[in-house]
């Protein structure tokens, strides 16, 4: 299996995953290496969390941060106006260049921009000394990549036989990325690493610590006579397209060992990070590429559970990651069994009705020295816990496989893909407003979190975009809040707001059309500005689209498959 390495630009590196044929003794050694590496990571996180607390509690830091906040409060409105004005000017320049007319900025806008630029320069001048103070304090408290690696070398000194210097540096780099995002970007709360979620260790090259031998198909790990071992790596017996052979023949940048949960325990796999893009699968007899790009425009309307697409030769509405919901039902049942087991093993943690007792009302003997609950986990509970991890792993692998299959099936549809720019994280969050129904009952604040987690629409778009770009196509995101594909009527050129529950759109001439498919059709005919639709091309292609639309709806009604309610399609009796 090959996948993209997100740490580098698209097309530069790829990853080939191979199973490791480890004996029980070798698995025990790998377990020990992972546990030690995770402990070292937590030591480093703990040390720098203390440093961060000490730094942020000083008066100098608090006063400096307060000054920065006041500065932003004063100048941010003007900076936002300047950004908006520059965007409008750029759009106007592009419009003039398109029609060959001379561009000239009005006196009013020139004056307004000059004032805003002066404010921006004033902001930068005042901000510079405050940022200098902030950076000086960050440096003094040891927040740099080099300092993190030096500190990690201290922790590694007790485990030199198990964890090599390159592996330790990689771990330190990962911790630094977490603190760097917190200090300089929009990083979240820094937390310790759970052993059950510590799933990989990697080196920095194929020449030290973790070394793969292509000829022998073995992986060497560890140092010294006692802990160094060579583990056999399994090569695929079936390689009809020569995919794996071509991948292994490339230069290995570095190796990564990953572990995956199975009902009987952890299994280990080797990931080779290779130079160059993934090999292209081709028919060995004809040399024809299996999944090549077609020609034409393709419009995509994607939701939390479904995908509608419209192309010149095909129109369809499909469920994302079909079959993933079955595993979600299995997860739900297993979690209920785990909850019953936990209540039986920890009766003091629950009220008689099954509600969990708040931590501040528990007796001291049920809490550890840090005030956390001391859960008792039975052997059966631990087995179910491992089984749950295994199902989550299977679900993620199945979902990814389904996404790749669907993406490969869509490549022949065209070479210019258009899709709405969706913010999945915002859609997954609970609603902020409290609402009631007509009877006065409170409505749930849940939105699309479960569907997004189950179907992973954002992951599908990433996979499709990488494939399209790799084969020389284009993948563009339209401006959702300006184009408004779900509200537009190409026959009148007007926007008609609709409720989310309204799954069918009625055009001005009375034509009834499925909402998602119509949105995909409009997105397919997006203008170059990605903010509006080309009505003339919509009128030209609409009749052919309706023929394919009716055919697709007929297929869905006649199928035996489960159809999500969001499709709004009732099956034939």
Coordinates of C-alpha atoms in Angstrom, one line a residue:
X1 CA 0.0 0.0 0.0
X2 CA 1.3 3.4 -0.9
X3 CA 0.3 6.8 0.5
X4 CA 1.5 10.4 0.4
X5 CA 3.9 11.8 3.0
X6 CA 2.2 15.0 4.3
X7 CA 5.5 16.4 5.6
X8 CA 6.7 17.3 2.1
X9 CA 5.3 18.8 -1.1
X10 CA 3.0 16.7 -3.3
X11 CA 5.0 14.5 -5.7
X12 CA 8.3 14.6 -3.9
X13 CA 8.1 11.5 -1.7
X14 CA 5.8 8.5 -1.1
X15 CA 5.5 5.7 1.4
X16 CA 5.4 2.0 0.9
X17 CA 4.1 -0.1 3.8
X18 CA 5.3 -3.7 4.3
X19 CA 4.4 -6.2 7.1
X20 CA 7.1 -7.3 9.5
X21 CA 7.5 -11.0 10.3
X22 CA 8.6 -10.6 13.9
X23 CA 8.9 -13.4 16.4
X24 CA 7.5 -13.2 19.9
X25 CA 10.9 -12.1 21.3
X26 CA 11.2 -9.5 18.6
X27 CA 7.7 -8.2 19.3
X28 CA 8.5 -7.9 23.0
X29 CA 11.6 -5.9 22.1
X30 CA 9.6 -3.6 19.8
X31 CA 7.0 -3.2 22.6
X32 CA 9.8 -2.2 24.9
X33 CA 11.3 0.3 22.4
X34 CA 7.9 1.9 21.9
X35 CA 7.3 2.2 25.6
X36 CA 10.7 3.7 26.3
X37 CA 10.3 6.1 23.4
X38 CA 6.9 7.2 24.6
X39 CA 8.3 7.7 28.1
X40 CA 11.1 9.9 26.7
X41 CA 8.6 11.9 24.8
X42 CA 6.5 12.5 28.0
X43 CA 9.6 13.5 30.0
X44 CA 10.4 16.1 27.4
X45 CA 6.8 17.4 27.3
X46 CA 6.7 17.5 31.1
X47 CA 10.0 19.5 31.3
X48 CA 8.9 22.1 28.8
X49 CA 5.4 22.4 30.2
X50 CA 7.0 23.5 33.4
X51 CA 9.2 26.0 31.5
X52 CA 6.2 27.3 29.7
X53 CA 4.3 27.8 33.0
X54 CA 7.3 29.6 34.6
X55 CA 7.6 31.9 31.6
X56 CA 3.9 32.8 31.2
X57 CA 3.6 33.6 35.0
X58 CA 6.3 36.2 35.0
X59 CA 5.2 39.9 35.1
X60 CA 7.2 40.8 32.1
X61 CA 5.6 38.2 29.9
X62 CA 2.0 39.1 31.1
X63 CA 2.6 42.8 30.5
X64 CA 4.1 42.2 27.1
X65 CA 1.2 40.0 26.0
X66 CA -1.3 42.5 27.3
X67 CA 0.4 45.2 25.3
X68 CA 0.3 43.1 22.2
X69 CA -3.4 42.3 22.7
X70 CA -4.2 46.0 23.1
X71 CA -2.2 46.8 20.0
X72 CA -4.1 44.3 17.9
X73 CA -7.5 45.5 19.3
X74 CA -6.6 49.1 18.2
X75 CA -5.2 48.3 14.7
X76 CA -7.0 45.0 13.6
X77 CA -10.1 46.7 12.1
X78 CA -7.9 48.9 9.9
X79 CA -5.7 46.0 8.8
X80 CA -8.8 44.0 7.9
X81 CA -10.1 47.0 5.8
X82 CA -6.7 47.2 4.0
X83 CA -6.8 43.5 3.2
X84 CA -10.3 43.7 1.9
X85 CA -9.5 46.8 -0.2
X86 CA -6.4 45.2 -1.7
X87 CA -8.5 42.1 -2.7
X88 CA -11.1 44.4 -4.4
X89 CA -8.4 46.3 -6.3
X90 CA -6.8 43.0 -7.4
X91 CA -10.2 41.8 -8.7
X92 CA -10.8 45.1 -10.5
X93 CA -7.3 44.8 -12.2
X94 CA -8.0 41.3 -13.3
X95 CA -11.4 42.4 -14.8
X96 CA -9.8 45.2 -16.7
X97 CA -7.0 42.9 -18.0
X98 CA -9.6 40.4 -19.2
X99 CA -11.5 43.0 -21.3
X100 CA -8.4 45.0 -22.3
X101 CA -9.5 48.2 -20.6
X102 CA -7.0 50.5 -18.8
X103 CA -7.0 50.3 -15.0
X104 CA -7.1 53.4 -13.0
X105 CA -7.7 53.6 -9.2
X106 CA -10.1 56.3 -8.1
X107 CA -8.9 59.3 -6.0
X108 CA -11.1 58.2 -3.1
X109 CA -9.7 54.7 -3.0
X110 CA -6.1 55.9 -3.5
X111 CA -6.5 58.2 -0.5
X112 CA -8.2 55.5 1.6
X113 CA -5.5 53.0 0.8
X114 CA -2.7 55.5 1.6
X115 CA -4.2 56.1 5.1
X116 CA -4.6 52.4 5.7
X117 CA -1.1 51.6 4.6
X118 CA 0.2 54.3 7.0
X119 CA -1.8 52.7 9.8
X120 CA -0.3 49.3 8.9
X121 CA 3.2 50.7 9.0
X122 CA 2.5 52.3 12.4
X123 CA 1.3 49.0 13.7
X124 CA 4.4 47.2 12.6
X125 CA 6.6 49.9 14.1
X126 CA 4.9 49.5 17.5
X127 CA 4.7 45.7 17.3
X128 CA 8.4 45.2 16.6
X129 CA 9.8 45.9 20.1
X130 CA 7.0 43.9 21.7
X131 CA 7.7 40.9 19.5
X132 CA 11.5 41.3 20.2
X133 CA 10.8 41.1 23.9
X134 CA 8.6 38.0 23.4
X135 CA 11.1 36.2 21.3
X136 CA 14.0 37.0 23.7
X137 CA 12.0 35.4 26.6
X138 CA 11.1 32.4 24.5
X139 CA 14.8 31.9 23.6
X140 CA 15.9 32.4 27.2
X141 CA 13.6 29.7 28.5
X142 CA 15.0 27.2 25.9
X143 CA 12.2 27.0 23.4
X144 CA 14.1 26.1 20.2
X145 CA 14.5 23.0 18.1
X146 CA 18.2 22.6 19.1
X147 CA 17.4 23.0 22.8
X148 CA 14.7 20.3 22.6
X149 CA 17.2 17.9 20.9
X150 CA 19.8 18.6 23.6
X151 CA 17.3 17.9 26.4
X152 CA 16.2 14.7 24.7
X153 CA 19.8 13.5 24.6
X154 CA 19.9 13.6 28.4
X155 CA 16.9 11.3 28.6
X156 CA 18.3 9.0 26.0
X157 CA 21.5 8.4 27.9
X158 CA 19.8 5.7 30.0
X159 CA 18.4 3.9 27.0
X160 CA 21.1 4.1 24.3
X161 CA 20.8 0.4 23.5
X162 CA 17.1 0.7 22.7
X163 CA 16.6 4.2 21.2
X164 CA 19.2 5.6 18.7
X165 CA 20.2 9.2 18.5
X166 CA 18.3 9.7 15.2
X167 CA 15.1 8.3 16.6
X168 CA 15.4 10.4 19.7
X169 CA 15.9 13.5 17.6
X170 CA 12.8 12.7 15.6
X171 CA 10.8 12.5 18.8
X172 CA 12.2 15.8 20.0
X173 CA 11.4 17.4 16.7
X174 CA 7.8 16.3 17.0
X175 CA 7.5 17.7 20.5
X176 CA 9.0 20.9 19.3
X177 CA 6.4 21.2 16.5
X178 CA 3.7 21.0 19.1
X179 CA 5.3 23.8 21.3
X180 CA 6.2 25.8 18.2
X181 CA 2.5 25.8 17.1
X182 CA 1.4 26.8 20.6
X183 CA 3.9 29.7 20.8
X184 CA 3.8 31.1 17.3
X185 CA 0.6 29.8 15.6
X186 CA -2.8 28.5 16.6
X187 CA -1.6 25.4 18.5
X188 CA -4.0 23.9 21.0
X189 CA -3.4 22.8 24.6
X190 CA -0.3 20.7 25.0
X191 CA -1.0 17.3 26.4
X192 CA 1.0 14.2 27.3
X193 CA 1.3 11.2 24.9
X194 CA -0.8 8.1 25.7
X195 CA 1.0 4.8 25.1
X196 CA -2.0 3.4 23.3
X197 CA -1.8 6.4 20.8
X198 CA 2.0 6.3 20.3
X199 CA 2.0 4.4 17.1
X200 CA 5.3 5.1 15.3
X201 CA 9.0 5.6 15.6
X202 CA 11.3 6.7 12.7
X203 CA 14.8 7.5 11.9
X204 CA 16.4 10.4 9.9
X205 CA 18.1 8.2 7.2
X206 CA 18.4 4.6 6.2
X207 CA 22.0 4.5 7.5
X208 CA 21.5 4.6 11.3
X209 CA 19.2 3.2 14.0
X210 CA 16.5 1.8 11.7
X211 CA 18.1 0.3 8.6
X212 CA 16.4 -1.7 5.8
X213 CA 18.3 -4.1 3.7
X214 CA 16.8 -4.5 0.2
X215 CA 18.6 -7.6 -0.8
X216 CA 17.9 -9.6 2.4
X217 CA 14.5 -8.0 3.0
X218 CA 15.4 -7.5 6.7
X219 CA 15.1 -4.5 9.1
X220 CA 17.9 -3.9 11.6
X221 CA 16.9 -2.1 14.8
X222 CA 18.6 -1.4 18.1
X223 CA 22.2 -1.1 19.2
X224 CA 24.7 -3.4 20.9
X225 CA 24.8 -7.2 20.9
X226 CA 22.0 -7.7 23.4
X227 CA 19.3 -5.4 21.9
X228 CA 20.2 -5.3 18.2
X229 CA 18.0 -7.5 16.1
X230 CA 17.2 -8.2 12.4
X231 CA 13.5 -8.7 11.6
X232 CA 12.3 -10.3 8.3
X233 CA 10.1 -8.1 6.2
X234 CA 7.4 -9.7 4.1
X235 CA 7.3 -9.1 0.4
X236 CA 4.0 -9.3 -1.5
X237 CA 3.8 -12.6 -3.6
X238 CA 1.4 -11.0 -6.0
X239 CA 2.7 -7.8 -7.7
X240 CA 1.0 -7.9 -11.2
X241 CA 1.8 -4.3 -12.1
X242 CA 5.4 -4.3 -10.7
X243 CA 4.3 -1.6 -8.3
X244 CA 6.1 -2.8 -5.2
X245 CA 9.2 -3.8 -7.1
X246 CA 9.5 -0.4 -8.6
X247 CA 9.0 1.3 -5.2
X248 CA 11.6 -0.8 -3.4
X249 CA 14.1 0.0 -6.2
X250 CA 14.0 3.7 -5.4
X251 CA 16.2 5.6 -2.9
X252 CA 15.0 5.1 0.7
X253 CA 15.0 8.5 2.5
X254 CA 14.3 6.9 5.9
X255 CA 12.4 4.1 7.6
X256 CA 9.4 4.2 10.0
X257 CA 8.1 1.4 12.2
X258 CA 4.3 1.6 12.9
X259 CA 2.2 -0.6 15.1
X260 CA -1.5 -1.4 14.5
X261 CA -4.0 -2.8 16.9
X262 CA -5.5 -6.3 16.3
X263 CA -7.8 -8.3 18.7
X264 CA -4.8 -10.5 19.7
X265 CA -2.4 -7.6 20.3
X266 CA -0.1 -5.2 18.4
X267 CA 1.3 -6.0 15.0
X268 CA 4.3 -4.1 13.4
X269 CA 4.8 -2.8 9.9
X270 CA 7.6 -1.1 8.1
X271 CA 7.0 2.1 6.2
X272 CA 9.7 3.0 3.6
X273 CA 9.7 6.7 2.9
X274 CA 10.9 6.8 -0.8
X275 CA 12.2 9.5 -3.1
X276 CA 9.8 10.5 -5.8
X277 CA 6.0 10.2 -6.4
X278 CA 4.2 6.9 -6.1
X279 CA 4.7 4.5 -9.0
X280 CA 2.0 4.6 -11.7
X281 CA 0.0 1.4 -12.2
X282 CA -0.1 0.3 -15.8
X283 CA -1.3 -2.7 -17.7
X284 CA 1.8 -4.9 -18.2
X285 CA 0.6 -6.1 -21.6
X286 CA -0.5 -2.9 -23.2
X287 CA 1.4 -0.3 -21.0
X288 CA -1.9 1.7 -20.6
X289 CA -2.2 3.6 -17.4
X290 CA -5.0 2.1 -15.3
X291 CA -6.5 5.3 -13.8
X292 CA -5.8 8.1 -16.3
X293 CA -7.4 11.5 -16.4
X294 CA -10.2 12.2 -18.8
X295 CA -11.1 15.5 -20.5
X296 CA -13.6 18.1 -19.4
X297 CA -15.0 19.8 -16.3
X298 CA -16.4 18.0 -13.3
X299 CA -18.5 19.6 -10.6
X300 CA -18.6 18.1 -7.1
X301 CA -21.1 18.8 -4.3
X302 CA -19.9 17.0 -1.2
X303 CA -21.7 16.6 2.1
X304 CA -21.0 14.9 5.4
X305 CA -22.3 11.5 4.0
X306 CA -22.8 11.8 0.2
X307 CA -21.1 13.0 -2.9
X308 CA -22.9 14.3 -6.0
X309 CA -20.9 14.8 -9.2
X310 CA -21.7 16.2 -12.6
X311 CA -19.5 15.7 -15.7
X312 CA -20.1 15.8 -19.5
X313 CA -20.7 12.0 -19.7
X314 CA -22.0 11.0 -16.3
X315 CA -24.1 12.3 -13.3
X316 CA -24.4 10.5 -10.1
X317 CA -25.2 10.7 -6.4
X318 CA -23.2 8.2 -4.2
X319 CA -22.7 7.5 -0.5
X320 CA -19.2 8.2 0.8
X321 CA -17.3 5.2 2.3
X322 CA -20.2 2.8 1.8
X323 CA -20.1 0.1 4.5
X324 CA -18.3 2.2 7.1
X325 CA -21.6 2.6 9.1
X326 CA -21.7 -1.1 9.8
X327 CA -18.5 -0.9 11.8
X328 CA -19.8 2.2 13.6
X329 CA -22.8 0.0 14.8
X330 CA -20.3 -2.6 16.0
X331 CA -18.4 0.1 17.9
X332 CA -21.5 1.3 19.6
X333 CA -22.4 -2.2 20.8
X334 CA -18.9 -2.8 22.1
X335 CA -18.8 0.5 24.0
X336 CA -22.0 -0.4 25.8
X337 CA -20.5 -3.7 26.8
X338 CA -17.3 -1.9 28.0
X339 CA -19.4 0.5 30.0
X340 CA -21.2 -2.4 31.8
X341 CA -17.9 -4.1 32.6
X342 CA -16.4 -0.9 33.9
X343 CA -19.4 -0.2 36.2
X344 CA -19.1 -3.8 37.6
X345 CA -15.4 -3.4 38.3
X346 CA -15.7 0.2 39.8
X347 CA -19.0 0.3 41.7
X348 CA -17.7 3.2 43.8
X349 CA -17.4 5.5 40.8
X350 CA -21.1 5.3 39.8
X351 CA -24.5 6.2 41.3
X352 CA -27.1 3.4 41.6
X353 CA -28.8 4.7 38.4
X354 CA -25.5 4.3 36.4
X355 CA -24.6 8.0 36.3
X356 CA -20.9 8.7 36.9
X357 CA -20.0 10.4 40.2
X358 CA -18.2 13.8 39.8
X359 CA -14.5 13.6 40.7
X360 CA -14.8 16.2 43.5
X361 CA -17.4 13.9 45.3
X362 CA -15.3 10.8 45.3
X363 CA -13.4 9.5 48.4
X364 CA -9.6 9.9 48.5
X365 CA -9.0 6.2 48.1
X366 CA -10.5 6.2 44.6
X367 CA -8.1 9.0 43.4
X368 CA -4.3 9.0 42.8
X369 CA -1.9 11.6 44.2
X370 CA -2.7 13.9 41.2
X371 CA -6.4 13.8 41.8
X372 CA -7.2 11.5 38.9
X373 CA -9.6 8.5 39.0
X374 CA -8.0 5.1 39.8
X375 CA -10.0 2.9 37.3
X376 CA -9.9 -0.9 37.9
X377 CA -9.8 -2.6 34.5
X378 CA -10.6 -6.3 34.4
X379 CA -8.9 -8.7 32.0
X380 CA -12.1 -8.9 29.9
X381 CA -12.3 -5.1 29.8
X382 CA -8.7 -4.9 28.5
X383 CA -9.5 -7.4 25.8
X384 CA -12.5 -5.4 24.7
X385 CA -10.4 -2.3 24.8
X386 CA -7.9 -3.9 22.3
X387 CA -10.8 -5.1 20.2
X388 CA -12.2 -1.6 20.0
X389 CA -8.8 -0.2 18.9
X390 CA -8.8 -3.0 16.2
X391 CA -12.2 -2.0 14.9
X392 CA -11.2 1.6 14.7
X393 CA -8.1 0.6 12.8
X394 CA -10.1 -1.6 10.4
X395 CA -12.7 1.2 9.9
X396 CA -10.0 3.8 9.1
X397 CA -8.3 1.4 6.6
X398 CA -11.6 0.4 5.0
X399 CA -12.7 4.1 4.7
X400 CA -9.3 5.0 3.1
X401 CA -9.6 2.1 0.7
X402 CA -13.1 3.1 -0.3
X403 CA -12.0 6.7 -0.8
X404 CA -9.1 5.6 -3.1
X405 CA -11.5 3.4 -5.1
X406 CA -14.0 6.2 -5.6
X407 CA -11.2 8.7 -6.5
X408 CA -9.8 6.3 -9.1
X409 CA -13.3 5.8 -10.6
X410 CA -13.7 9.6 -10.9
X411 CA -10.4 10.4 -12.7
X412 CA -11.7 9.4 -16.2
X413 CA -14.6 11.9 -15.9
X414 CA -12.4 14.9 -16.6
X415 CA -9.3 16.9 -15.8
X416 CA -10.8 20.1 -14.3
X417 CA -12.4 19.5 -11.0
X418 CA -14.4 22.1 -9.1
X419 CA -15.7 21.7 -5.5
X420 CA -17.1 23.9 -2.7
X421 CA -14.7 25.1 -0.1
X422 CA -16.1 23.4 3.0
X423 CA -15.0 23.9 6.7
X424 CA -15.5 20.5 8.1
X425 CA -14.2 21.3 11.6
X426 CA -16.9 24.0 12.0
X427 CA -19.6 21.7 10.7
X428 CA -18.6 19.0 13.3
X429 CA -18.9 21.4 16.2
X430 CA -22.1 21.6 18.3
X431 CA -24.4 24.5 17.7
X432 CA -24.0 27.5 19.9
X433 CA -27.6 28.7 20.0
X434 CA -30.2 27.0 22.3
X435 CA -33.4 26.3 20.3
X436 CA -36.8 24.9 21.1
X437 CA -39.4 23.2 19.0
X438 CA -43.1 24.2 18.7
X439 CA -43.9 22.2 21.9
X440 CA -41.2 24.0 23.9
X441 CA -38.8 21.1 24.0
X442 CA -35.1 21.8 23.7
X443 CA -33.6 20.8 20.4
X444 CA -30.3 18.9 20.2
X445 CA -27.2 21.0 19.6
X446 CA -25.5 18.1 17.7
X447 CA -24.7 18.8 14.1
X448 CA -22.6 16.6 11.8
X449 CA -19.8 15.4 14.0
X450 CA -20.6 11.7 13.8
X451 CA -21.2 11.7 10.1
X452 CA -18.0 13.6 9.3
X453 CA -16.0 11.3 11.6
X454 CA -17.6 8.2 10.1
X455 CA -17.3 9.2 6.4
X456 CA -14.3 11.6 6.5
X457 CA -15.3 13.7 3.4
X458 CA -12.3 16.0 3.9
X459 CA -10.0 13.0 3.6
X460 CA -11.7 12.0 0.3
X461 CA -11.2 15.4 -1.2
X462 CA -7.5 15.4 -0.2
X463 CA -7.0 12.0 -1.9
X464 CA -8.8 13.0 -5.0
X465 CA -6.9 16.3 -5.3
X466 CA -3.5 14.6 -4.9
X467 CA -4.4 12.2 -7.7
X468 CA -5.8 14.8 -10.0
X469 CA -2.8 17.2 -9.5
X470 CA -0.3 14.3 -9.9
X471 CA -1.7 13.4 -13.3
X472 CA -1.6 17.0 -14.5
X473 CA -5.2 18.1 -13.9
X474 CA -6.5 21.0 -11.9
X475 CA -8.5 21.0 -8.6
X476 CA -10.2 24.3 -7.6
X477 CA -12.4 25.3 -4.7
X478 CA -15.2 27.8 -5.4
X479 CA -16.1 30.5 -2.8
X480 CA -19.0 28.8 -1.1
X481 CA -20.4 31.9 0.7
X482 CA -20.5 33.9 -2.5
X483 CA -21.5 31.3 -5.2
X484 CA -24.3 29.7 -3.1
X485 CA -24.8 26.7 -5.4
X486 CA -27.6 25.3 -3.3
X487 CA -29.7 28.5 -3.7
X488 CA -29.1 29.6 -7.3
X489 CA -31.5 29.1 -10.2
X490 CA -29.7 29.4 -13.5
X491 CA -33.0 30.0 -15.4
X492 CA -33.8 33.3 -13.5
X493 CA -30.3 34.1 -12.2
X494 CA -31.7 34.6 -8.7
X495 CA -31.0 33.1 -5.3
X496 CA -33.8 31.3 -3.5
X497 CA -32.8 30.3 0.1
X498 CA -34.0 26.9 1.1
X499 CA -34.2 24.9 4.3
X500 CA -31.6 22.1 4.7
X501 CA -34.5 19.6 4.9
X502 CA -35.7 20.6 1.4
X503 CA -33.8 18.0 -0.7
X504 CA -35.5 18.8 -4.1
X505 CA -35.3 22.1 -6.0
X506 CA -38.1 23.3 -8.2
X507 CA -36.9 25.6 -11.1
X508 CA -38.8 28.5 -12.5
X509 CA -40.2 26.4 -15.3
X510 CA -41.5 23.8 -12.8
X511 CA -38.7 21.2 -13.3
X512 CA -38.1 19.2 -10.2
X513 CA -34.5 18.3 -9.6
X514 CA -32.4 16.7 -6.8
X515 CA -30.7 19.4 -4.8
X516 CA -27.2 18.0 -4.6
X517 CA -27.0 16.9 -8.2
X518 CA -28.2 20.4 -9.3
X519 CA -25.5 22.0 -7.1
X520 CA -22.9 19.8 -8.7
X521 CA -24.1 20.8 -12.2
X522 CA -23.9 24.5 -11.2
X523 CA -20.4 24.0 -9.7
X524 CA -19.3 22.4 -13.0
X525 CA -20.2 25.6 -14.8
X526 CA -18.4 28.0 -12.4
X527 CA -16.9 31.2 -13.8
X528 CA -13.2 31.9 -13.7
X529 CA -13.6 34.1 -10.6
X530 CA -14.9 31.0 -8.7
X531 CA -17.7 33.2 -7.2
X532 CA -20.5 33.0 -9.8
X533 CA -21.9 30.7 -12.5
X534 CA -21.9 30.9 -16.3
X535 CA -25.7 31.0 -17.1
X536 CA -25.2 30.6 -20.9
X537 CA -23.2 27.3 -20.5
X538 CA -25.8 26.1 -18.0
X539 CA -28.6 26.7 -20.5
X540 CA -26.6 24.9 -23.2
X541 CA -25.9 21.8 -21.1
X542 CA -29.0 21.6 -19.0
X543 CA -31.1 19.3 -21.2
X544 CA -28.3 16.7 -21.4
X545 CA -27.8 17.0 -17.7
X546 CA -31.5 16.3 -17.0
X547 CA -31.4 13.1 -19.1
X548 CA -28.4 11.8 -17.0
X549 CA -30.1 13.1 -13.8
X550 CA -33.3 11.2 -14.3
X551 CA -31.3 8.1 -15.2
X552 CA -29.2 8.4 -11.9
X553 CA -32.4 8.9 -9.8
X554 CA -34.0 5.9 -11.5
X555 CA -30.9 3.7 -10.6
X556 CA -31.0 4.8 -7.0
X557 CA -34.7 4.1 -6.6
X558 CA -34.3 0.6 -8.1
X559 CA -31.2 -0.3 -6.1
X560 CA -31.2 -2.6 -3.1
X561 CA -28.6 -0.4 -1.3
X562 CA -29.2 1.7 1.8
X563 CA -29.7 5.4 0.9
X564 CA -28.9 8.1 3.4
X565 CA -31.9 10.2 4.3
X566 CA -30.0 13.3 3.1
X567 CA -30.4 12.1 -0.5
X568 CA -34.2 12.7 -0.2
X569 CA -34.9 9.7 -2.5
X570 CA -37.7 7.2 -1.7
X571 CA -37.2 3.7 -3.2
X572 CA -39.7 2.1 -5.5
X573 CA -42.2 -0.2 -3.7

